mmCIF file with all atom_site columns, C-alpha atoms in Angstrom:
data_model
loop_
_atom_site.group_PDB
_atom_site.id
_atom_site.type_symbol
_atom_site.label_atom_id
_atom_site.label_alt_id
_atom_site.label_comp_id
_atom_site.label_asym_id
_atom_site.label_entity_id
_atom_site.label_seq_id
_atom_site.pdbx_PDB_ins_code
_atom_site.Cartn_x
_atom_site.Cartn_y
_atom_site.Cartn_z
_atom_site.occupancy
_atom_site.B_iso_or_equiv
_atom_site.pdbx_formal_charge
_atom_site.auth_seq_id
_atom_site.auth_comp_id
_atom_site.auth_asym_id
_atom_site.auth_atom_id
_atom_site.pdbx_PDB_model_num
ATOM 1   C CA . MET P 1 1   ? 85.498 109.243 78.927  1.00 88.00 ? 1   MET P CA 1
ATOM 2   C CA . ASN P 1 2   ? 88.302 111.699 79.609  1.00 94.00 ? 2   ASN P CA 1
ATOM 3   C CA . ASP P 1 3   ? 89.729 112.642 83.015  1.00 92.00 ? 3   ASP P CA 1
ATOM 4   C CA . ALA P 1 4   ? 87.526 115.736 83.437  1.00 94.00 ? 4   ALA P CA 1
ATOM 5   C CA . GLU P 1 5   ? 84.358 113.776 82.625  1.00 95.00 ? 5   GLU P CA 1
ATOM 6   C CA . ALA P 1 6   ? 85.328 111.003 85.046  1.00 93.00 ? 6   ALA P CA 1
ATOM 7   C CA . GLU P 1 7   ? 86.009 113.533 87.825  1.00 96.00 ? 7   GLU P CA 1
ATOM 8   C CA . ALA P 1 8   ? 82.656 115.216 87.148  1.00 96.00 ? 8   ALA P CA 1
ATOM 9   C CA . GLN P 1 9   ? 80.833 111.902 87.609  1.00 96.00 ? 9   GLN P CA 1
ATOM 10  C CA . LYS P 1 10  ? 82.745 111.129 90.807  1.00 96.00 ? 10  LYS P CA 1
ATOM 11  C CA . ALA P 1 11  ? 81.838 114.618 92.055  1.00 97.00 ? 11  ALA P CA 1
ATOM 12  C CA . ARG P 1 12  ? 78.156 113.814 91.419  1.00 96.00 ? 12  ARG P CA 1
ATOM 13  C CA . ALA P 1 13  ? 78.147 110.355 92.972  1.00 97.00 ? 13  ALA P CA 1
ATOM 14  C CA . LEU P 1 14  ? 80.370 110.734 96.032  1.00 96.00 ? 14  LEU P CA 1
ATOM 15  C CA . PRO P 1 15  ? 78.206 113.337 97.846  1.00 96.00 ? 15  PRO P CA 1
ATOM 16  C CA . MET P 1 16  ? 75.162 111.104 97.318  1.00 95.00 ? 16  MET P CA 1
ATOM 17  C CA . PHE P 1 17  ? 77.019 108.157 98.774  1.00 96.00 ? 17  PHE P CA 1
ATOM 18  C CA . GLN P 1 18  ? 78.188 110.280 101.711 1.00 96.00 ? 18  GLN P CA 1
ATOM 19  C CA . LYS P 1 19  ? 74.645 111.551 102.367 1.00 94.00 ? 19  LYS P CA 1
ATOM 20  C CA . TRP P 1 20  ? 73.178 108.048 102.400 1.00 93.00 ? 20  TRP P CA 1
ATOM 21  C CA . ILE P 1 21  ? 76.051 106.535 104.373 1.00 94.00 ? 21  ILE P CA 1
ATOM 22  C CA . GLU P 1 22  ? 75.114 108.981 107.140 1.00 90.00 ? 22  GLU P CA 1
ATOM 23  C CA . LEU P 1 23  ? 71.350 108.419 106.822 1.00 87.00 ? 23  LEU P CA 1
ATOM 24  C CA . LEU P 1 24  ? 71.707 104.631 106.862 1.00 87.00 ? 24  LEU P CA 1
ATOM 25  C CA . TRP P 1 25  ? 74.112 104.644 109.824 1.00 85.00 ? 25  TRP P CA 1
ATOM 26  C CA . LEU P 1 26  ? 76.921 103.125 107.799 1.00 89.00 ? 26  LEU P CA 1
ATOM 27  C CA . ARG P 1 27  ? 79.517 105.719 108.784 1.00 88.00 ? 27  ARG P CA 1
ATOM 28  C CA . TRP P 1 28  ? 81.243 103.123 111.016 1.00 89.00 ? 28  TRP P CA 1
ATOM 29  C CA . TRP P 1 29  ? 81.841 100.898 108.029 1.00 92.00 ? 29  TRP P CA 1
ATOM 30  C CA . ASN P 1 30  ? 85.018 101.035 105.987 1.00 95.00 ? 30  ASN P CA 1
ATOM 31  C CA . ILE P 1 31  ? 83.596 101.598 102.508 1.00 97.00 ? 31  ILE P CA 1
ATOM 32  C CA . GLU P 1 32  ? 86.006 101.749 99.594  1.00 97.00 ? 32  GLU P CA 1
ATOM 33  C CA . PHE P 1 33  ? 84.993 103.115 96.212  1.00 97.00 ? 33  PHE P CA 1
ATOM 34  C CA . ARG P 1 34  ? 86.559 101.876 92.999  1.00 96.00 ? 34  ARG P CA 1
ATOM 35  C CA . TRP P 1 35  ? 85.822 104.065 90.006  1.00 97.00 ? 35  TRP P CA 1
ATOM 36  C CA . HIS P 1 36  ? 85.823 102.514 86.516  1.00 95.00 ? 36  HIS P CA 1
ATOM 37  C CA . ARG P 1 37  ? 85.581 104.019 83.049  1.00 91.00 ? 37  ARG P CA 1
ATOM 38  C CA . GLY P 1 38  ? 83.861 101.001 81.618  1.00 88.00 ? 38  GLY P CA 1
ATOM 39  C CA . ARG P 1 39  ? 82.658 97.551  82.507  1.00 84.00 ? 39  ARG P CA 1
ATOM 40  C CA . ILE P 1 40  ? 83.264 96.350  86.052  1.00 87.00 ? 40  ILE P CA 1
ATOM 41  C CA . ASP P 1 41  ? 85.360 93.146  86.035  1.00 86.00 ? 41  ASP P CA 1
ATOM 42  C CA . GLY P 1 42  ? 83.212 90.044  86.428  1.00 84.00 ? 42  GLY P CA 1
ATOM 43  C CA . GLU P 1 43  ? 79.947 91.920  85.913  1.00 85.00 ? 43  GLU P CA 1
ATOM 44  C CA . SER P 1 44  ? 77.472 92.210  83.069  1.00 83.00 ? 44  SER P CA 1
ATOM 45  C CA . ASP P 1 45  ? 77.967 95.117  80.678  1.00 83.00 ? 45  ASP P CA 1
ATOM 46  C CA . ARG P 1 46  ? 74.612 96.406  82.011  1.00 87.00 ? 46  ARG P CA 1
ATOM 47  C CA . THR P 1 47  ? 75.912 96.650  85.594  1.00 88.00 ? 47  THR P CA 1
ATOM 48  C CA . ALA P 1 48  ? 76.552 100.231 86.664  1.00 91.00 ? 48  ALA P CA 1
ATOM 49  C CA . MET P 1 49  ? 77.475 99.495  90.285  1.00 95.00 ? 49  MET P CA 1
ATOM 50  C CA . ALA P 1 50  ? 78.389 96.402  92.254  1.00 94.00 ? 50  ALA P CA 1
ATOM 51  C CA . THR P 1 51  ? 78.910 96.032  96.004  1.00 94.00 ? 51  THR P CA 1
ATOM 52  C CA . SER P 1 52  ? 80.915 93.394  97.851  1.00 92.00 ? 52  SER P CA 1
ATOM 53  C CA . SER P 1 53  ? 80.438 93.343  101.613 1.00 90.00 ? 53  SER P CA 1
ATOM 54  C CA . ASN P 1 54  ? 82.030 91.613  104.565 1.00 87.00 ? 54  ASN P CA 1
ATOM 55  C CA . TRP P 1 55  ? 79.733 92.192  107.532 1.00 83.00 ? 55  TRP P CA 1
ATOM 56  C CA . ARG P 1 56  ? 82.141 90.467  109.946 1.00 83.00 ? 56  ARG P CA 1
ATOM 57  C CA . TYR P 1 57  ? 84.586 93.353  109.606 1.00 87.00 ? 57  TYR P CA 1
ATOM 58  C CA . ALA P 1 58  ? 82.128 96.104  108.568 1.00 89.00 ? 58  ALA P CA 1
ATOM 59  C CA . GLU P 1 59  ? 83.879 96.472  105.222 1.00 92.00 ? 59  GLU P CA 1
ATOM 60  C CA . ALA P 1 60  ? 82.476 97.012  101.744 1.00 95.00 ? 60  ALA P CA 1
ATOM 61  C CA . VAL P 1 61  ? 83.775 97.779  98.279  1.00 96.00 ? 61  VAL P CA 1
ATOM 62  C CA . ILE P 1 62  ? 81.544 99.596  95.818  1.00 97.00 ? 62  ILE P CA 1
ATOM 63  C CA . ASP P 1 63  ? 82.559 99.504  92.159  1.00 96.00 ? 63  ASP P CA 1
ATOM 64  C CA . VAL P 1 64  ? 81.078 102.240 89.977  1.00 97.00 ? 64  VAL P CA 1
ATOM 65  C CA . ASP P 1 65  ? 81.107 102.359 86.170  1.00 95.00 ? 65  ASP P CA 1
ATOM 66  C CA . LEU P 1 66  ? 81.330 106.114 85.574  1.00 96.00 ? 66  LEU P CA 1
ATOM 67  C CA . THR P 1 67  ? 80.396 105.761 81.893  1.00 94.00 ? 67  THR P CA 1
ATOM 68  C CA . ARG P 1 68  ? 77.053 104.152 82.826  1.00 94.00 ? 68  ARG P CA 1
ATOM 69  C CA . ILE P 1 69  ? 76.050 106.742 85.418  1.00 95.00 ? 69  ILE P CA 1
ATOM 70  C CA . ALA P 1 70  ? 76.938 109.661 83.119  1.00 94.00 ? 70  ALA P CA 1
ATOM 71  C CA . ASP P 1 71  ? 73.645 109.145 81.252  1.00 92.00 ? 71  ASP P CA 1
ATOM 72  C CA . TRP P 1 72  ? 71.500 109.189 84.406  1.00 94.00 ? 72  TRP P CA 1
ATOM 73  C CA . ASP P 1 73  ? 69.762 112.101 86.027  1.00 93.00 ? 73  ASP P CA 1
ATOM 74  C CA . ASP P 1 74  ? 70.315 112.683 89.738  1.00 93.00 ? 74  ASP P CA 1
ATOM 75  C CA . ALA P 1 75  ? 67.118 110.847 90.751  1.00 92.00 ? 75  ALA P CA 1
ATOM 76  C CA . GLU P 1 76  ? 68.196 107.660 88.980  1.00 93.00 ? 76  GLU P CA 1
ATOM 77  C CA . LEU P 1 77  ? 71.707 107.929 90.391  1.00 95.00 ? 77  LEU P CA 1
ATOM 78  C CA . GLU P 1 78  ? 70.346 108.339 93.914  1.00 93.00 ? 78  GLU P CA 1
ATOM 79  C CA . LYS P 1 79  ? 68.111 105.263 93.524  1.00 92.00 ? 79  LYS P CA 1
ATOM 80  C CA . VAL P 1 80  ? 71.074 103.100 92.615  1.00 94.00 ? 80  VAL P CA 1
ATOM 81  C CA . VAL P 1 81  ? 73.293 104.623 95.329  1.00 96.00 ? 81  VAL P CA 1
ATOM 82  C CA . VAL P 1 82  ? 70.695 103.757 97.977  1.00 94.00 ? 82  VAL P CA 1
ATOM 83  C CA . HIS P 1 83  ? 70.231 100.273 96.503  1.00 92.00 ? 83  HIS P CA 1
ATOM 84  C CA . GLU P 1 84  ? 73.973 99.572  96.646  1.00 95.00 ? 84  GLU P CA 1
ATOM 85  C CA . LEU P 1 85  ? 74.172 100.775 100.249 1.00 95.00 ? 85  LEU P CA 1
ATOM 86  C CA . MET P 1 86  ? 71.489 98.259  101.222 1.00 90.00 ? 86  MET P CA 1
ATOM 87  C CA . HIS P 1 87  ? 73.902 95.411  100.446 1.00 90.00 ? 87  HIS P CA 1
ATOM 88  C CA . PRO P 1 88  ? 76.216 95.990  103.442 1.00 89.00 ? 88  PRO P CA 1
ATOM 89  C CA . ILE P 1 89  ? 73.134 95.982  105.686 1.00 86.00 ? 89  ILE P CA 1
ATOM 90  C CA . LEU P 1 90  ? 71.687 92.826  104.142 1.00 84.00 ? 90  LEU P CA 1
ATOM 91  C CA . ASN P 1 91  ? 74.897 90.872  103.624 1.00 80.00 ? 91  ASN P CA 1
ATOM 92  C CA . GLU P 1 92  ? 74.894 89.450  107.141 1.00 76.00 ? 92  GLU P CA 1
ATOM 93  C CA . MET P 1 93  ? 71.628 87.646  106.389 1.00 75.00 ? 93  MET P CA 1
ATOM 94  C CA . ARG P 1 94  ? 73.058 85.756  103.406 1.00 69.00 ? 94  ARG P CA 1
ATOM 95  C CA . SER P 1 95  ? 73.837 82.112  103.964 1.00 60.00 ? 95  SER P CA 1
ATOM 96  C CA . TRP P 1 96  ? 76.693 80.508  102.067 1.00 55.00 ? 96  TRP P CA 1
ATOM 97  C CA . ASP P 1 97  ? 74.429 78.597  99.703  1.00 55.00 ? 97  ASP P CA 1
ATOM 98  C CA . ALA P 1 98  ? 71.604 81.132  99.404  1.00 58.00 ? 98  ALA P CA 1
ATOM 99  C CA . ASP P 1 99  ? 70.389 82.502  96.118  1.00 60.00 ? 99  ASP P CA 1
ATOM 100 C CA . GLU P 1 100 ? 71.595 86.113  95.911  1.00 63.00 ? 100 GLU P CA 1
ATOM 101 C CA . GLY P 1 101 ? 68.358 87.048  94.122  1.00 62.00 ? 101 GLY P CA 1
ATOM 102 C CA . HIS P 1 102 ? 66.614 87.440  97.456  1.00 67.00 ? 102 HIS P CA 1
ATOM 103 C CA . GLU P 1 103 ? 69.155 90.006  98.633  1.00 72.00 ? 103 GLU P CA 1
ATOM 104 C CA . GLU P 1 104 ? 68.704 91.943  95.374  1.00 75.00 ? 104 GLU P CA 1
ATOM 105 C CA . ARG P 1 105 ? 64.929 92.041  95.783  1.00 73.00 ? 105 ARG P CA 1
ATOM 106 C CA . VAL P 1 106 ? 65.102 93.167  99.420  1.00 76.00 ? 106 VAL P CA 1
ATOM 107 C CA . ALA P 1 107 ? 67.744 95.803  98.573  1.00 76.00 ? 107 ALA P CA 1
ATOM 108 C CA . SER P 1 108 ? 65.418 97.218  95.915  1.00 79.00 ? 108 SER P CA 1
ATOM 109 C CA . TRP P 1 109 ? 62.441 97.155  98.292  1.00 72.00 ? 109 TRP P CA 1
ATOM 110 C CA . LEU P 1 110 ? 64.342 98.948  101.053 1.00 80.00 ? 110 LEU P CA 1
ATOM 111 C CA . GLN P 1 111 ? 65.759 101.486 98.597  1.00 80.00 ? 111 GLN P CA 1
ATOM 112 C CA . ARG P 1 112 ? 62.216 102.424 97.564  1.00 77.00 ? 112 ARG P CA 1
ATOM 113 C CA . ALA P 1 113 ? 61.068 102.628 101.184 1.00 77.00 ? 113 ALA P CA 1
ATOM 114 C CA . PHE P 1 114 ? 63.933 104.883 102.311 1.00 79.00 ? 114 PHE P CA 1
ATOM 115 C CA . LEU P 1 115 ? 63.533 107.203 99.322  1.00 80.00 ? 115 LEU P CA 1
ATOM 116 C CA . ALA P 1 116 ? 59.768 107.414 99.944  1.00 76.00 ? 116 ALA P CA 1
ATOM 117 C CA . VAL P 1 117 ? 60.414 108.466 103.545 1.00 76.00 ? 117 VAL P CA 1
ATOM 118 C CA . MET P 1 118 ? 62.848 111.150 102.385 1.00 75.00 ? 118 MET P CA 1
ATOM 119 C CA . ASP P 1 119 ? 60.357 112.365 99.754  1.00 72.00 ? 119 ASP P CA 1
ATOM 120 C CA . ARG P 1 120 ? 57.855 112.902 102.544 1.00 68.00 ? 120 ARG P CA 1
ATOM 121 C CA . GLY P 1 121 ? 60.205 115.172 104.461 1.00 70.00 ? 121 GLY P CA 1
ATOM 122 C CA . GLY P 1 122 ? 62.084 112.671 106.603 1.00 60.00 ? 122 GLY P CA 1
ATOM 123 C CA . ARG P 1 123 ? 65.471 113.804 107.843 1.00 54.00 ? 123 ARG P CA 1
ATOM 124 C CA . GLY P 1 124 ? 66.787 110.605 109.375 1.00 46.00 ? 124 GLY P CA 1
ATOM 125 C CA . VAL P 1 125 ? 66.895 109.679 113.030 1.00 42.00 ? 125 VAL P CA 1
ATOM 126 C CA . GLY P 1 126 ? 69.688 110.983 115.207 1.00 39.00 ? 126 GLY P CA 1
ATOM 127 C CA . LEU P 1 127 ? 71.307 113.224 112.586 1.00 33.00 ? 127 LEU P CA 1
#
């Protein structure tokens, strides 16, 4: 992936993140994006995005593999963007020894619910 292709993917993803950060009331969080042109360190080669959150300080880091998202249409990209933004919300519920699989399932469930509301004409509360 060359520089122009990487910038094009960032230009697709960032507005979606910004839209959903507003809709999910995460604008008070400090969310850092790290853009990769290949596998995200420590993740499976199938992982397109990974989120690390620290609810105590309202901070999150979202890693994005630009090569993976390049093959997706906008609907698929938006699904994963919403899913990743569920992690900062859910992270506070995680106990130190909990299986992270539960957080993944709930993030997917909430992502579907929020997108269904938007598909039915929802505009978000207080925006």
